[in-house]
């Protein structure tokens, strides 16, 4: 089997699929040219803070504040495998959300969606919190500190959601491997900052989201393949 973790390094251009990837069901979520297939989490067109520059999907905001301008896919996904490259500037903070929904009674994507952390470990205060470091399943797992590349360089992330199991990798290093949807998962959530958010991590499918944390971040080579209709 060809995985984009390797194939992406051999591709002749970013944001492309090889013939073998296409045969295995991989699809591009970002075409390298525009925001086709993406929308604002709150509905409607993407925030003007998102732009396409040099083949990368870039958040240009420098406010340092979460403004609700998170970018999400038009389609929802249950069980799936996702790969992408990300890069932050010094002190940057962002994230990749999944199984997220704009549900009644919630305002923010993090109230429902699970997050794979995107961070400059050395330059952001969250780098001092083990479960907030780059590659973590945010506030739930602790990744190896050595997994992340420095600010200003590209990182390669991989995420695999199967029925009852979630795994995350950063630059080839496993950074999360947890059960999903059972008592063990609920126990982890109860011990995290999401304990007061009753819909967090409860949906069997949802959108993929890129966080607007008010700090510049870039994404490219965003690829996905469906593994099933539900994560539970």
Short mmCIF file of C-alpha atoms in Angstrom, two decimals:
data_model
loop_
_atom_site.label_atom_id
_atom_site.label_comp_id
_atom_site.label_asym_id
_atom_site.label_seq_id
_atom_site.Cartn_x
_atom_site.Cartn_y
_atom_site.Cartn_z
CA UNK A 1 0.00 0.00 0.00
CA UNK A 2 1.21 3.49 -0.84
CA UNK A 3 0.76 6.06 1.92
CA UNK A 4 1.00 9.80 1.27
CA UNK A 5 3.46 10.01 4.15
CA UNK A 6 5.97 8.60 1.69
CA UNK A 7 4.38 9.33 -1.61
CA UNK A 8 4.09 13.04 -0.80
CA UNK A 9 7.86 13.24 -0.61
CA UNK A 10 8.22 11.73 -4.09
CA UNK A 11 5.48 13.71 -5.84
CA UNK A 12 6.70 15.97 -8.62
CA UNK A 13 4.60 18.85 -7.28
CA UNK A 14 2.74 19.65 -4.05
CA UNK A 15 -1.01 19.07 -3.87
CA UNK A 16 -1.03 16.20 -6.35
CA UNK A 17 -1.96 12.52 -6.20
CA UNK A 18 -0.02 9.64 -7.66
CA UNK A 19 -1.77 6.98 -9.73
CA UNK A 20 -1.44 4.48 -6.88
CA UNK A 21 -2.96 6.93 -4.38
CA UNK A 22 -5.93 7.49 -6.66
CA UNK A 23 -6.38 3.74 -7.02
CA UNK A 24 -6.44 3.39 -3.22
CA UNK A 25 -9.15 6.02 -2.87
CA UNK A 26 -7.16 9.06 -1.81
CA UNK A 27 -8.58 12.48 -2.66
CA UNK A 28 -7.18 15.99 -2.42
CA UNK A 29 -8.94 18.30 0.02
CA UNK A 30 -6.91 21.28 -1.21
CA UNK A 31 -6.10 21.84 -4.88
CA UNK A 32 -3.28 24.31 -4.29
CA UNK A 33 -5.07 27.07 -6.18
CA UNK A 34 -8.21 28.19 -4.32
CA UNK A 35 -10.57 27.39 -1.42
CA UNK A 36 -12.85 25.07 -3.37
CA UNK A 37 -14.44 22.53 -1.00
CA UNK A 38 -13.90 24.69 2.09
CA UNK A 39 -16.20 27.03 4.02
CA UNK A 40 -16.44 28.87 7.31
CA UNK A 41 -17.33 26.73 10.33
CA UNK A 42 -20.14 29.15 11.10
CA UNK A 43 -21.50 28.81 7.56
CA UNK A 44 -20.93 30.70 4.35
CA UNK A 45 -17.73 31.74 2.64
CA UNK A 46 -14.33 31.38 4.25
CA UNK A 47 -12.93 34.23 6.33
CA UNK A 48 -10.78 36.65 4.30
CA UNK A 49 -7.94 35.80 6.69
CA UNK A 50 -7.49 32.57 4.70
CA UNK A 51 -5.57 32.81 1.43
CA UNK A 52 -3.67 30.65 -1.04
CA UNK A 53 0.01 31.53 -1.40
CA UNK A 54 2.66 29.57 -3.29
CA UNK A 55 0.56 26.41 -3.29
CA UNK A 56 -0.23 26.55 0.44
CA UNK A 57 -3.44 27.28 2.33
CA UNK A 58 -2.41 30.11 4.66
CA UNK A 59 -3.98 31.86 7.63
CA UNK A 60 -2.69 35.44 7.51
CA UNK A 61 -4.15 36.76 10.78
CA UNK A 62 -1.72 38.00 13.44
CA UNK A 63 -4.11 39.02 16.18
CA UNK A 64 -3.21 36.10 18.41
CA UNK A 65 -6.89 35.66 19.21
CA UNK A 66 -9.39 32.98 18.18
CA UNK A 67 -11.99 34.86 16.14
CA UNK A 68 -14.21 31.98 15.02
CA UNK A 69 -12.84 32.00 11.50
CA UNK A 70 -12.10 28.28 11.45
CA UNK A 71 -12.07 26.72 7.99
CA UNK A 72 -13.90 23.42 7.46
CA UNK A 73 -14.58 20.95 4.68
CA UNK A 74 -17.87 21.02 2.84
CA UNK A 75 -18.18 17.25 3.33
CA UNK A 76 -18.32 15.18 6.51
CA UNK A 77 -16.21 12.10 7.26
CA UNK A 78 -16.62 9.18 9.64
CA UNK A 79 -13.79 6.64 9.54
CA UNK A 80 -10.95 7.98 7.39
CA UNK A 81 -7.23 8.51 6.95
CA UNK A 82 -5.87 12.04 6.53
CA UNK A 83 -2.39 13.33 5.74
CA UNK A 84 -1.13 16.88 5.40
CA UNK A 85 1.87 19.15 5.81
CA UNK A 86 1.82 22.13 8.16
CA UNK A 87 4.17 24.96 9.05
CA UNK A 88 3.94 27.69 11.70
CA UNK A 89 5.93 30.83 12.32
CA UNK A 90 7.78 31.48 15.57
CA UNK A 91 5.29 31.22 18.44
CA UNK A 92 2.54 29.88 16.18
CA UNK A 93 -0.49 27.90 17.33
CA UNK A 94 -3.20 26.18 15.26
CA UNK A 95 -4.85 22.79 14.97
CA UNK A 96 -6.58 20.24 12.77
CA UNK A 97 -10.07 19.32 13.96
CA UNK A 98 -12.08 16.24 13.02
CA UNK A 99 -15.43 14.64 13.85
CA UNK A 100 -16.62 18.22 14.39
CA UNK A 101 -20.15 19.57 13.99
CA UNK A 102 -21.81 22.96 14.35
CA UNK A 103 -24.30 21.53 16.81
CA UNK A 104 -27.16 23.30 18.63
CA UNK A 105 -26.02 24.65 21.96
CA UNK A 106 -22.40 25.11 20.85
CA UNK A 107 -20.54 28.12 19.42
CA UNK A 108 -17.00 26.89 18.79
CA UNK A 109 -15.56 24.02 16.79
CA UNK A 110 -13.58 22.76 19.79
CA UNK A 111 -16.79 22.07 21.70
CA UNK A 112 -17.45 19.08 19.44
CA UNK A 113 -14.35 18.42 17.35
CA UNK A 114 -11.24 16.53 18.40
CA UNK A 115 -7.99 18.37 17.71
CA UNK A 116 -4.59 17.34 16.44
CA UNK A 117 -2.35 20.11 17.79
CA UNK A 118 -0.27 22.33 15.50
CA UNK A 119 2.31 24.34 17.46
CA UNK A 120 5.75 25.86 17.72
CA UNK A 121 6.77 23.94 20.85
CA UNK A 122 9.81 26.11 21.52
CA UNK A 123 8.17 29.49 20.99
CA UNK A 124 4.61 29.13 22.32
CA UNK A 125 3.65 28.81 26.02
CA UNK A 126 1.61 25.68 25.26
CA UNK A 127 4.87 23.94 24.44
CA UNK A 128 5.49 23.75 28.19
CA UNK A 129 2.30 21.71 28.67
CA UNK A 130 3.00 18.11 27.57
CA UNK A 131 -0.54 17.37 26.33
CA UNK A 132 -0.61 20.62 24.32
CA UNK A 133 2.53 20.00 22.27
CA UNK A 134 2.56 19.57 18.51
CA UNK A 135 1.09 16.27 17.41
CA UNK A 136 -0.93 15.69 20.56
CA UNK A 137 -4.57 14.77 20.60
CA UNK A 138 -5.03 18.11 22.31
CA UNK A 139 -5.19 17.95 26.11
CA UNK A 140 -5.60 14.17 26.01
CA UNK A 141 -2.32 12.57 24.84
CA UNK A 142 1.34 13.45 25.35
CA UNK A 143 3.53 13.25 22.22
CA UNK A 144 7.32 12.88 22.21
CA UNK A 145 8.85 16.36 22.27
CA UNK A 146 11.23 15.33 19.49
CA UNK A 147 8.39 14.59 17.04
CA UNK A 148 7.98 18.18 15.83
CA UNK A 149 10.19 20.13 13.45
CA UNK A 150 11.15 23.72 14.32
CA UNK A 151 9.07 26.78 13.44
CA UNK A 152 9.46 27.83 9.83
CA UNK A 153 9.86 24.26 8.54
CA UNK A 154 7.28 21.82 7.23
CA UNK A 155 5.89 19.02 9.39
CA UNK A 156 4.10 15.96 8.00
CA UNK A 157 1.03 14.80 9.94
CA UNK A 158 -1.03 11.67 9.57
CA UNK A 159 -4.35 10.88 11.23
CA UNK A 160 -6.27 7.60 11.10
CA UNK A 161 -9.79 7.28 12.51
CA UNK A 162 -11.19 3.76 12.51
CA UNK A 163 -14.25 2.40 14.24
CA UNK A 164 -13.40 2.64 17.91
CA UNK A 165 -9.79 3.78 17.49
CA UNK A 166 -7.89 7.01 16.78
CA UNK A 167 -4.21 7.28 15.89
CA UNK A 168 -2.07 10.30 15.05
CA UNK A 169 1.49 10.59 13.73
CA UNK A 170 3.82 13.56 13.33
CA UNK A 171 6.83 13.23 11.05
CA UNK A 172 6.49 9.44 11.24
CA UNK A 173 6.31 9.30 15.06
CA UNK A 174 3.16 7.93 16.71
CA UNK A 175 1.79 10.71 18.93
CA UNK A 176 -1.65 9.35 19.88
CA UNK A 177 -3.30 5.92 19.99
CA UNK A 178 -6.56 5.89 21.92
CA UNK A 179 -9.91 4.07 21.92
CA UNK A 180 -12.88 6.09 20.76
CA UNK A 181 -16.54 6.11 21.77
CA UNK A 182 -16.29 3.74 24.72
CA UNK A 183 -15.91 4.09 28.49
CA UNK A 184 -12.13 4.39 28.21
CA UNK A 185 -12.54 7.32 25.82
CA UNK A 186 -15.10 9.00 28.05
CA UNK A 187 -12.75 8.60 31.03
CA UNK A 188 -10.00 10.40 29.11
CA UNK A 189 -12.36 13.22 28.20
CA UNK A 190 -13.56 13.52 31.79
CA UNK A 191 -9.96 14.08 32.88
CA UNK A 192 -9.39 16.83 30.30
CA UNK A 193 -10.44 20.47 29.85
CA UNK A 194 -13.33 19.18 27.72
CA UNK A 195 -15.13 17.58 30.68
CA UNK A 196 -17.54 20.53 30.78
CA UNK A 197 -18.39 20.23 27.06
CA UNK A 198 -21.01 17.46 26.80
CA UNK A 199 -20.82 17.08 23.00
CA UNK A 200 -17.03 16.95 22.70
CA UNK A 201 -15.85 13.81 20.92
CA UNK A 202 -19.31 12.27 20.76
CA UNK A 203 -20.11 12.33 17.04
CA UNK A 204 -19.40 9.34 14.75
CA UNK A 205 -18.74 11.65 11.79
CA UNK A 206 -18.14 15.32 11.10
CA UNK A 207 -16.14 17.91 9.20
CA UNK A 208 -12.38 18.37 9.04
CA UNK A 209 -11.37 21.81 10.33
CA UNK A 210 -8.31 24.07 10.25
CA UNK A 211 -8.10 26.39 13.23
CA UNK A 212 -8.02 30.16 13.10
CA UNK A 213 -6.04 30.89 16.26
CA UNK A 214 -5.05 34.35 15.06
CA UNK A 215 -1.49 33.26 14.29
CA UNK A 216 -0.02 32.55 10.83
CA UNK A 217 -0.02 28.90 9.76
CA UNK A 218 0.26 27.15 6.40
CA UNK A 219 -1.11 23.82 5.16
CA UNK A 220 -0.49 21.87 1.95
CA UNK A 221 -0.78 18.34 0.54
CA UNK A 222 -4.09 17.78 2.37
CA UNK A 223 -5.19 14.27 1.37
CA UNK A 224 -7.95 12.01 2.64
CA UNK A 225 -9.47 8.62 1.98
CA UNK A 226 -12.64 7.26 3.47
CA UNK A 227 -12.50 4.04 5.51
CA UNK A 228 -16.14 3.89 6.55
CA UNK A 229 -19.26 5.91 7.30
CA UNK A 230 -18.83 5.98 11.07
CA UNK A 231 -16.08 6.21 13.67
CA UNK A 232 -18.12 4.14 16.11
#
